[in-house]
Amino acid sequence: DHACTRAVNNCFQYTAYFGVSTNLVNYLKVQLHSGSKAAANSVTNWQGTASITPLAAAFLADSFLGRYWTITVFLLISVAGYGVVTASASAALESAMLFYAGLYLVALGGALQPVLSSFGADQFDVEADEEERGRQSSF
């Protein structure tokens, strides 16, 4: 049950992330009229930000908020980010500033993945029996 929930969440998160990132250079060049170098640089900066933000989420989860609230906050940030990216891509709003704000909210929201994994593993009572330990290991 826990593994299924995590798999579904990962599927949606990765589908959304790669859906945005796959055509990002082309979108920046064609729709936002960036040069090739600037577009590639923007994508690299965004991916770097998305790669480093899990450290901030882990720190918050371990030191201040706990895993549950960290997941909740970063999930809301992620949903808001995808909403802003979608809204900014509409013909009526085509705004570079709004698009970049949404893009970096997506990068920040993606930080929940490692916290979500450890939260899922915590759901098993490994002290209770050997079967739970095996389930946690396969999780």
Coordinates of C-alpha atoms in Angstrom, one line a residue:
D1 CA 0.0 0.0 0.0
H2 CA 2.8 2.5 0.9
A3 CA 4.9 1.4 -2.0
C4 CA 1.9 1.9 -4.4
T5 CA 1.2 5.4 -3.1
R6 CA 4.9 6.3 -3.4
A7 CA 5.0 4.9 -7.0
V8 CA 2.0 6.8 -8.1
N9 CA 3.4 10.0 -6.6
N10 CA 6.7 9.5 -8.2
C11 CA 5.0 8.8 -11.6
F12 CA 3.1 12.0 -11.5
Q13 CA 6.1 14.1 -10.2
Y14 CA 8.5 12.8 -12.8
T15 CA 6.0 13.0 -15.6
A16 CA 5.3 16.6 -14.8
Y17 CA 9.0 17.5 -14.3
F18 CA 10.2 15.9 -17.5
G19 CA 7.1 17.2 -19.4
V20 CA 8.3 20.7 -18.5
S21 CA 12.1 20.2 -18.8
T22 CA 12.1 18.3 -22.1
N23 CA 11.0 21.2 -24.3
L24 CA 12.1 24.0 -22.0
V25 CA 15.0 25.3 -24.2
N26 CA 12.7 25.4 -27.2
Y27 CA 10.0 27.2 -25.2
L28 CA 12.4 29.8 -24.0
K29 CA 13.7 30.4 -27.5
V30 CA 10.5 30.4 -29.4
Q31 CA 7.9 31.8 -27.0
L32 CA 10.0 34.0 -24.7
H33 CA 12.5 35.0 -27.5
S34 CA 15.7 34.0 -25.6
G35 CA 18.8 33.4 -27.5
S36 CA 20.1 29.8 -27.6
K37 CA 22.9 30.4 -25.1
A38 CA 20.6 32.2 -22.7
A39 CA 17.9 29.5 -23.0
A40 CA 20.4 26.7 -22.3
N41 CA 21.9 28.6 -19.4
S42 CA 18.5 29.2 -17.9
V43 CA 17.6 25.5 -18.1
T44 CA 20.9 24.5 -16.6
N45 CA 20.4 27.0 -13.7
W46 CA 16.9 25.7 -13.1
Q47 CA 18.0 22.1 -13.1
G48 CA 20.8 22.9 -10.7
T49 CA 18.4 24.6 -8.4
A50 CA 16.1 21.6 -8.6
S51 CA 19.0 19.4 -7.7
I52 CA 20.1 21.4 -4.6
T53 CA 16.7 22.1 -3.1
P54 CA 16.3 18.6 -1.5
L55 CA 19.0 19.6 0.9
A56 CA 16.9 22.5 2.2
A57 CA 13.9 20.2 2.5
A58 CA 15.8 17.6 4.4
F59 CA 17.2 20.2 6.8
L60 CA 13.7 21.6 7.4
A61 CA 12.2 18.1 7.9
D62 CA 14.9 17.0 10.3
S63 CA 15.3 20.3 12.3
F64 CA 12.0 22.2 12.3
L65 CA 8.9 21.1 10.5
G66 CA 9.1 17.3 10.6
R67 CA 8.6 15.1 7.6
Y68 CA 4.8 15.3 7.3
W69 CA 4.6 19.1 7.3
T70 CA 7.7 19.4 5.1
I71 CA 6.0 17.2 2.5
T72 CA 2.7 19.1 2.8
V73 CA 4.4 22.5 2.3
F74 CA 6.6 21.4 -0.6
L75 CA 3.7 19.6 -2.3
L76 CA 1.7 22.8 -2.1
I77 CA 4.7 24.7 -3.5
S78 CA 5.0 22.2 -6.3
V79 CA 1.3 22.4 -7.3
A80 CA 1.4 26.2 -7.2
G81 CA 4.5 26.2 -9.4
Y82 CA 2.9 24.0 -12.0
G83 CA -0.2 26.2 -11.9
V84 CA 1.9 29.3 -12.4
V85 CA 3.8 27.7 -15.3
T86 CA 0.6 26.6 -16.9
A87 CA -1.1 30.0 -16.5
S88 CA 2.0 31.9 -17.7
A89 CA 2.1 29.8 -20.9
S90 CA -1.4 30.7 -21.9
A91 CA -1.7 33.1 -24.7
A92 CA -3.2 35.8 -22.6
L93 CA -0.5 35.9 -19.9
E94 CA 2.7 35.0 -21.8
S95 CA 5.0 36.6 -19.3
A96 CA 8.6 35.7 -18.8
M97 CA 8.7 36.9 -15.2
L98 CA 5.7 34.9 -14.2
F99 CA 7.0 31.8 -16.1
Y100 CA 10.4 31.9 -14.3
A101 CA 8.6 32.4 -10.9
G102 CA 6.6 29.3 -11.6
L103 CA 9.6 27.4 -12.9
Y104 CA 11.6 28.0 -9.7
L105 CA 8.5 27.1 -7.6
V106 CA 8.5 23.8 -9.4
A107 CA 12.2 23.4 -8.6
L108 CA 11.6 24.1 -5.0
G109 CA 8.5 21.9 -4.8
G110 CA 10.5 18.9 -6.2
A111 CA 12.5 18.9 -3.0
L112 CA 9.9 16.8 -1.4
Q113 CA 11.0 13.5 -3.1
P114 CA 13.7 12.4 -0.6
V115 CA 11.7 13.5 2.4
L116 CA 8.7 11.5 1.0
S117 CA 10.9 8.4 0.7
S118 CA 12.0 8.5 4.3
F119 CA 8.5 9.3 5.5
G120 CA 7.2 6.2 3.7
A121 CA 9.9 4.0 5.3
D122 CA 9.0 5.3 8.7
Q123 CA 5.5 3.9 8.4
F124 CA 6.8 0.4 9.0
D125 CA 7.1 -0.9 12.6
V126 CA 10.5 -2.7 12.3
E127 CA 10.7 -3.3 16.0
A128 CA 7.4 -5.3 16.0
D129 CA 8.3 -8.2 13.7
E130 CA 10.6 -9.5 11.0
E131 CA 7.9 -9.3 8.4
E132 CA 7.7 -5.5 8.8
R133 CA 11.4 -5.2 8.5
G134 CA 11.3 -7.1 5.2
R135 CA 8.5 -4.8 3.9
Q136 CA 10.5 -1.8 4.8
S137 CA 13.5 -3.2 3.1
S138 CA 11.5 -3.8 -0.1
F139 CA 10.0 -0.3 0.1

